[in-house]
Amino acid sequence: MSPDPAEIRRAVAVLRAGGLVAFPTETVYGLGADASQPAAVQRVFAVKGRPADHPVIVHLAGAGALGDWAAEVPPAAALLAERCWPGPLTVILRRSARVPDEVTGGRDTVGLRVPDQPVARALLRAFGGGVAAPSANRFGRVSPTTAADVIADLGADVDVVLDGGPCRVGVESTIVDCTADPPVIARVGGVPREAVEAVLDRPVAVADGGAVAAPGTLAAHYAPRARVHVVDSAEAGARAAALLAAGHAVGVLALEPPAGLPPEVEVLDAPADVDEYARVLYARLREADTRALDDLLVVPPPAGGLGDAVADRVGRAAAAEPGS
């Protein structure tokens, strides 16, 4: 969908007045505020119910703004920006003096990215500053990939919702911590690890958790109300039968429907490939709730490429308390 100039102007005015604008990116919809206004960023946290020590990503119109928000830009970060922006990759850098504590959770680093979506790019160019934006949903729940998802989750808590259609990637950006030497991936996402390694011409490790230095890295996150179970295809039939025997409503999500499923199991539409799995994952998790399923058995895609991001999100959804 093409940007509506009148809607962009309205959204810019709301941002400058300290309001909240939900906008599409190629990954998920973001809940945006002027990153230079602490009170506006605080409102983002209040609407989401997000803990104050969880940093949010600042979205920029172009790589030329890096120097405004980062105290320094190491060669690795400059190379990633040159090769991967606009696109679903965030770099963590030492913050400049202009970045409020509210954006960084009090840390001395900030996450920055340039999204690759026409409505987002039009908004950021017209606004001319940084937009702090986590996903436009209540904290810990399933990320939104349509404007309708945002409205269903946040309703009147958002001043403007820009509709850019469904997100084409469907999982959040890859986050690369460029304050580390060598850089490390703090969150797998829309740019596969293999692509990051190709740009940097070296192996890149994936961080194994710890302090909340990057958004979306809690052990439990991205969760529907239904209980999510990560299973392999061979065990899905037996797991489903046991849950059905306990009186549960059960669904399955997989690239190929597992053999031996009881007929009472609701099989969600299978993605055609791994890229589509990423694109529709959050829609399928929401569908589990729409169907009032108690349990959703998920067979992750093969490892590698976007399969790593899908497996990461499914694992975090499975770690959440059901219905929480």
Short mmCIF file of C-alpha atoms in Angstrom, two decimals:
data_model
loop_
_atom_site.label_atom_id
_atom_site.label_comp_id
_atom_site.label_asym_id
_atom_site.label_seq_id
_atom_site.Cartn_x
_atom_site.Cartn_y
_atom_site.Cartn_z
CA MET A 1 0.00 0.00 0.00
CA SER A 2 1.28 3.46 -0.92
CA PRO A 3 1.61 6.14 1.77
CA ASP A 4 -1.28 8.62 2.00
CA PRO A 5 0.35 12.09 2.18
CA ALA A 6 -2.46 13.50 4.32
CA GLU A 7 -2.17 10.62 6.80
CA ILE A 8 1.60 11.03 6.92
CA ARG A 9 1.24 14.73 7.69
CA ARG A 10 -1.29 13.93 10.43
CA ALA A 11 1.02 11.31 11.93
CA VAL A 12 3.99 13.69 11.90
CA ALA A 13 1.96 16.33 13.73
CA VAL A 14 0.96 13.76 16.35
CA LEU A 15 4.58 12.67 16.87
CA ARG A 16 5.76 16.26 17.24
CA ALA A 17 3.00 16.89 19.81
CA GLY A 18 4.18 13.94 21.91
CA GLY A 19 1.55 11.48 20.68
CA LEU A 20 1.74 7.84 19.63
CA VAL A 21 1.65 6.57 16.05
CA ALA A 22 1.43 2.90 15.09
CA PHE A 23 3.09 2.31 11.74
CA PRO A 24 4.00 -0.63 9.53
CA THR A 25 7.50 -1.88 8.92
CA GLU A 26 8.60 -4.87 6.89
CA THR A 27 8.93 -6.87 10.11
CA VAL A 28 5.99 -6.01 12.41
CA TYR A 29 3.95 -2.90 13.23
CA GLY A 30 5.66 -0.49 15.62
CA LEU A 31 4.26 1.78 18.33
CA GLY A 32 6.14 5.00 17.70
CA ALA A 33 6.95 8.13 19.67
CA ASP A 34 9.41 10.99 19.15
CA ALA A 35 12.63 9.48 20.50
CA SER A 36 13.81 12.89 21.70
CA GLN A 37 10.78 13.43 23.99
CA PRO A 38 11.12 11.45 27.24
CA ALA A 39 7.45 11.90 28.17
CA ALA A 40 6.31 10.55 24.81
CA VAL A 41 8.55 7.49 25.15
CA GLN A 42 7.24 6.94 28.68
CA ARG A 43 3.73 6.82 27.22
CA VAL A 44 4.82 4.01 24.87
CA PHE A 45 5.94 2.00 27.89
CA ALA A 46 2.70 2.75 29.75
CA VAL A 47 0.48 1.70 26.84
CA LYS A 48 2.39 -1.52 26.27
CA GLY A 49 2.85 -2.32 29.96
CA ARG A 50 6.55 -2.63 29.15
CA PRO A 51 9.14 -2.67 31.98
CA ALA A 52 11.15 0.55 32.06
CA ASP A 53 14.50 -1.26 31.85
CA HIS A 54 13.69 -2.78 28.42
CA PRO A 55 15.29 -0.70 25.66
CA VAL A 56 13.44 0.23 22.47
CA ILE A 57 14.78 0.63 18.94
CA VAL A 58 15.07 4.07 17.33
CA HIS A 59 13.95 4.07 13.69
CA LEU A 60 15.69 6.46 11.29
CA ALA A 61 15.06 7.72 7.76
CA GLY A 62 18.57 6.85 6.62
CA ALA A 63 22.06 5.85 7.68
CA GLY A 64 23.14 9.49 7.48
CA ALA A 65 21.43 10.05 10.85
CA LEU A 66 23.60 7.47 12.66
CA GLY A 67 25.98 10.13 13.92
CA ASP A 68 23.13 12.01 15.58
CA TRP A 69 22.18 9.04 17.75
CA ALA A 70 25.45 7.12 18.20
CA ALA A 71 28.57 8.37 19.96
CA GLU A 72 30.69 6.37 17.54
CA VAL A 73 30.07 4.11 14.54
CA PRO A 74 32.56 1.23 14.37
CA PRO A 75 33.52 -0.08 10.92
CA ALA A 76 31.39 -3.22 11.37
CA ALA A 77 28.29 -1.13 12.06
CA ALA A 78 28.98 1.15 9.10
CA LEU A 79 29.34 -1.90 6.84
CA LEU A 80 26.13 -3.48 8.08
CA ALA A 81 24.27 -0.20 7.57
CA GLU A 82 25.65 0.15 4.05
CA ARG A 83 24.78 -3.41 3.03
CA CYS A 84 21.61 -4.15 5.01
CA TRP A 85 19.72 -0.83 5.22
CA PRO A 86 16.99 -0.20 4.62
CA GLY A 87 16.08 -3.60 5.98
CA PRO A 88 15.27 -5.80 8.97
CA LEU A 89 18.53 -5.32 10.87
CA THR A 90 19.24 -3.26 14.00
CA VAL A 91 22.70 -2.25 15.21
CA ILE A 92 23.46 -1.60 18.87
CA LEU A 93 25.94 1.27 19.34
CA ARG A 94 27.17 3.53 22.12
CA ARG A 95 24.51 6.18 22.51
CA SER A 96 25.08 9.87 21.90
CA ALA A 97 24.27 12.49 24.50
CA ARG A 98 20.93 13.29 22.84
CA VAL A 99 19.42 9.84 23.51
CA PRO A 100 17.13 9.86 26.58
CA ASP A 101 17.45 7.18 29.26
CA GLU A 102 13.82 6.27 28.58
CA VAL A 103 14.81 4.92 25.15
CA THR A 104 17.73 2.82 26.35
CA GLY A 105 16.43 1.49 29.66
CA GLY A 106 19.26 3.45 31.31
CA ARG A 107 21.99 1.71 29.33
CA ASP A 108 24.83 3.45 27.53
CA THR A 109 23.85 1.82 24.23
CA VAL A 110 21.06 2.36 21.71
CA GLY A 111 19.54 0.19 18.98
CA LEU A 112 19.16 1.88 15.58
CA ARG A 113 17.65 0.77 12.28
CA VAL A 114 16.30 2.01 8.94
CA PRO A 115 13.15 0.08 8.01
CA ASP A 116 12.31 -1.04 4.48
CA GLN A 117 8.62 -0.27 4.10
CA PRO A 118 7.11 2.57 2.04
CA VAL A 119 4.79 3.96 4.73
CA ALA A 120 7.49 3.80 7.40
CA ARG A 121 10.04 5.47 5.16
CA ALA A 122 7.62 8.24 4.19
CA LEU A 123 6.80 8.85 7.86
CA LEU A 124 10.45 8.96 8.92
CA ARG A 125 11.48 11.26 6.06
CA ALA A 126 8.65 13.66 6.78
CA PHE A 127 9.26 13.60 10.54
CA GLY A 128 12.98 14.17 10.21
CA GLY A 129 13.94 12.72 13.59
CA GLY A 130 14.20 9.38 15.33
CA VAL A 131 11.08 7.38 16.20
CA ALA A 132 11.37 5.08 19.20
CA ALA A 133 9.17 2.09 18.51
CA PRO A 134 8.75 -1.37 19.99
CA SER A 135 6.08 -3.66 18.53
CA ALA A 136 2.54 -2.24 18.74
CA ASN A 137 1.03 -4.78 21.14
CA ARG A 138 0.74 -5.37 24.88
CA PHE A 139 4.05 -6.46 26.38
CA GLY A 140 4.85 -10.15 25.98
CA ARG A 141 1.97 -10.88 23.62
CA VAL A 142 1.95 -11.77 19.92
CA SER A 143 3.45 -9.08 17.69
CA PRO A 144 1.09 -7.39 15.20
CA THR A 145 1.56 -7.82 11.45
CA THR A 146 -1.55 -5.91 10.30
CA ALA A 147 -3.18 -2.63 11.26
CA ALA A 148 -6.21 -4.64 12.41
CA ASP A 149 -3.97 -6.48 14.91
CA VAL A 150 -2.85 -3.13 16.34
CA ILE A 151 -6.39 -1.85 16.71
CA ALA A 152 -7.53 -5.10 18.32
CA ASP A 153 -4.67 -4.97 20.84
CA LEU A 154 -4.35 -1.27 21.64
CA GLY A 155 -7.55 0.40 20.48
CA ALA A 156 -7.90 4.02 21.52
CA ASP A 157 -4.54 4.00 23.34
CA VAL A 158 -2.94 4.89 19.99
CA ASP A 159 -3.50 8.33 18.45
CA VAL A 160 -2.94 7.30 14.82
CA VAL A 161 -2.67 3.90 13.13
CA LEU A 162 -1.09 3.98 9.67
CA ASP A 163 -2.16 1.01 7.53
CA GLY A 164 0.52 -0.37 5.24
CA GLY A 165 -1.01 -3.80 4.71
CA PRO A 166 0.45 -7.07 6.03
CA CYS A 167 4.14 -7.07 6.96
CA ARG A 168 6.19 -8.89 4.32
CA VAL A 169 8.89 -10.36 6.62
CA GLY A 170 6.74 -11.06 9.67
CA VAL A 171 9.36 -11.48 12.40
CA GLU A 172 11.32 -8.74 14.13
CA SER A 173 14.68 -7.41 12.99
CA THR A 174 17.97 -9.13 13.63
CA ILE A 175 19.88 -7.19 16.29
CA VAL A 176 23.68 -7.04 16.05
CA ASP A 177 25.61 -5.68 19.02
CA CYS A 178 28.41 -3.68 17.44
CA THR A 179 29.75 -2.50 20.80
CA ALA A 180 31.23 -6.00 21.15
CA ASP A 181 34.46 -6.91 19.40
CA PRO A 182 33.80 -9.00 17.42
CA PRO A 183 30.10 -8.12 16.99
CA VAL A 184 27.51 -10.61 18.24
CA ILE A 185 23.90 -11.24 17.29
CA ALA A 186 21.74 -10.27 20.27
CA ARG A 187 18.50 -11.40 18.58
CA VAL A 188 17.99 -13.53 15.48
CA GLY A 189 15.47 -12.07 13.08
CA GLY A 190 14.71 -10.90 9.56
CA VAL A 191 18.32 -10.94 8.31
CA PRO A 192 19.67 -14.49 8.69
CA ARG A 193 22.86 -15.10 10.62
CA GLU A 194 24.49 -16.37 7.42
CA ALA A 195 23.84 -13.01 5.72
CA VAL A 196 25.37 -11.08 8.64
CA GLU A 197 28.43 -13.32 8.48
CA ALA A 198 28.72 -12.76 4.73
CA VAL A 199 28.65 -8.97 5.19
CA LEU A 200 31.25 -9.01 7.97
CA ASP A 201 33.28 -11.81 6.34
CA ARG A 202 33.65 -13.66 9.63
CA PRO A 203 31.72 -16.01 11.91
CA VAL A 204 29.26 -14.21 14.19
CA ALA A 205 28.11 -15.72 17.47
CA VAL A 206 24.55 -15.54 18.79
CA ALA A 207 24.30 -14.25 22.37
CA ASP A 208 22.97 -16.76 24.87
CA GLY A 209 20.85 -14.41 26.99
CA GLY A 210 21.67 -12.59 30.20
CA ALA A 211 20.72 -8.99 30.94
CA VAL A 212 18.01 -7.44 28.78
CA ALA A 213 20.35 -5.61 26.42
CA ALA A 214 18.09 -6.05 23.39
CA PRO A 215 14.33 -6.02 22.85
CA GLY A 216 12.46 -9.28 22.50
CA THR A 217 15.07 -11.47 24.18
CA LEU A 218 13.20 -12.52 27.32
CA ALA A 219 12.88 -16.30 27.68
CA ALA A 220 9.07 -15.98 27.53
CA HIS A 221 7.66 -13.64 24.88
CA TYR A 222 5.49 -13.46 21.72
CA ALA A 223 2.79 -15.55 23.41
CA PRO A 224 -0.87 -16.18 22.53
CA ARG A 225 -3.36 -17.19 25.21
CA ALA A 226 -3.19 -20.78 23.96
CA ARG A 227 -0.39 -22.93 25.38
CA VAL A 228 2.31 -23.41 22.72
CA HIS A 229 4.23 -26.70 22.56
CA VAL A 230 7.33 -27.15 20.40
CA VAL A 231 7.28 -30.70 19.01
CA ASP A 232 8.87 -32.70 16.24
CA SER A 233 6.67 -34.16 13.54
CA ALA A 234 7.04 -37.74 14.74
CA GLU A 235 5.66 -37.02 18.23
CA ALA A 236 2.87 -34.64 17.25
CA GLY A 237 0.17 -37.30 16.87
CA ALA A 238 0.76 -38.85 20.29
CA ARG A 239 1.02 -35.44 22.01
CA ALA A 240 -2.21 -34.31 20.37
CA ALA A 241 -4.03 -37.50 21.39
CA ALA A 242 -2.97 -37.09 25.02
CA LEU A 243 -4.14 -33.47 25.12
CA LEU A 244 -7.46 -34.35 23.46
CA ALA A 245 -7.97 -37.12 26.03
CA ALA A 246 -7.58 -34.49 28.74
CA GLY A 247 -10.43 -32.50 27.20
CA HIS A 248 -8.31 -29.85 25.46
CA ALA A 249 -8.97 -28.16 22.13
CA VAL A 250 -5.82 -28.79 20.10
CA GLY A 251 -4.31 -27.31 16.94
CA VAL A 252 -1.16 -27.97 14.90
CA LEU A 253 1.09 -25.67 12.87
CA ALA A 254 3.78 -27.16 10.63
CA LEU A 255 5.24 -26.90 7.14
CA GLU A 256 3.67 -30.30 6.44
CA PRO A 257 0.82 -31.71 8.58
CA PRO A 258 2.30 -34.53 10.70
CA ALA A 259 1.13 -38.07 10.08
CA GLY A 260 -1.14 -39.79 12.55
CA LEU A 261 -3.02 -36.76 13.85
CA PRO A 262 -6.40 -37.52 15.45
CA PRO A 263 -9.27 -36.15 13.35
CA GLU A 264 -10.34 -33.75 16.14
CA VAL A 265 -7.10 -31.76 15.80
CA GLU A 266 -7.45 -28.40 14.02
CA VAL A 267 -4.67 -28.14 11.45
CA LEU A 268 -3.81 -24.50 10.74
CA ASP A 269 -3.01 -23.60 7.12
CA ALA A 270 0.50 -24.81 6.38
CA PRO A 271 3.07 -22.26 5.16
CA ALA A 272 4.48 -23.05 1.71
CA ASP A 273 8.10 -22.54 2.75
CA VAL A 274 10.28 -21.14 5.53
CA ASP A 275 9.95 -17.53 4.40
CA GLU A 276 6.17 -17.82 4.45
CA TYR A 277 6.38 -19.51 7.85
CA ALA A 278 8.05 -16.37 9.19
CA ARG A 279 5.56 -14.11 7.43
CA VAL A 280 2.45 -15.85 8.80
CA LEU A 281 3.72 -17.10 12.18
CA TYR A 282 2.15 -14.38 14.31
CA ALA A 283 -1.09 -14.52 12.34
CA ARG A 284 -1.29 -18.26 13.06
CA LEU A 285 -0.61 -17.72 16.77
CA ARG A 286 -3.44 -15.20 16.83
CA GLU A 287 -5.62 -17.65 14.94
CA ALA A 288 -5.09 -20.21 17.70
CA ASP A 289 -6.79 -17.78 20.07
CA THR A 290 -9.54 -16.93 17.59
CA ARG A 291 -10.31 -20.65 17.36
CA ALA A 292 -10.31 -20.87 21.18
CA LEU A 293 -7.62 -23.54 21.19
CA ASP A 294 -6.20 -24.60 24.53
CA ASP A 295 -3.00 -25.98 23.01
CA LEU A 296 -1.09 -25.38 19.78
CA LEU A 297 1.54 -27.91 18.74
CA VAL A 298 4.17 -26.25 16.57
CA VAL A 299 6.70 -28.12 14.46
CA PRO A 300 9.50 -25.61 13.76
CA PRO A 301 11.04 -25.33 10.29
CA PRO A 302 14.54 -26.62 9.55
CA ALA A 303 17.43 -24.65 11.04
CA GLY A 304 19.15 -21.97 8.99
CA GLY A 305 17.98 -18.79 7.30
CA LEU A 306 14.70 -17.42 8.64
CA GLY A 307 14.06 -20.85 10.19
CA ASP A 308 16.27 -19.79 13.10
CA ALA A 309 14.10 -16.73 13.78
CA VAL A 310 10.88 -18.76 13.57
CA ALA A 311 12.26 -21.37 15.98
CA ASP A 312 13.39 -18.62 18.36
CA ARG A 313 9.95 -16.98 18.46
CA VAL A 314 8.12 -20.28 18.85
CA GLY A 315 10.42 -21.32 21.67
CA ARG A 316 9.81 -18.06 23.54
CA ALA A 317 6.05 -18.37 23.01
CA ALA A 318 6.20 -21.90 24.45
CA ALA A 319 8.03 -20.64 27.55
CA ALA A 320 5.22 -18.28 28.50
CA GLU A 321 2.58 -19.13 31.10
CA PRO A 322 -0.63 -20.07 29.25
CA GLY A 323 -3.26 -17.34 29.25
CA SER A 324 -0.93 -14.87 30.98
#
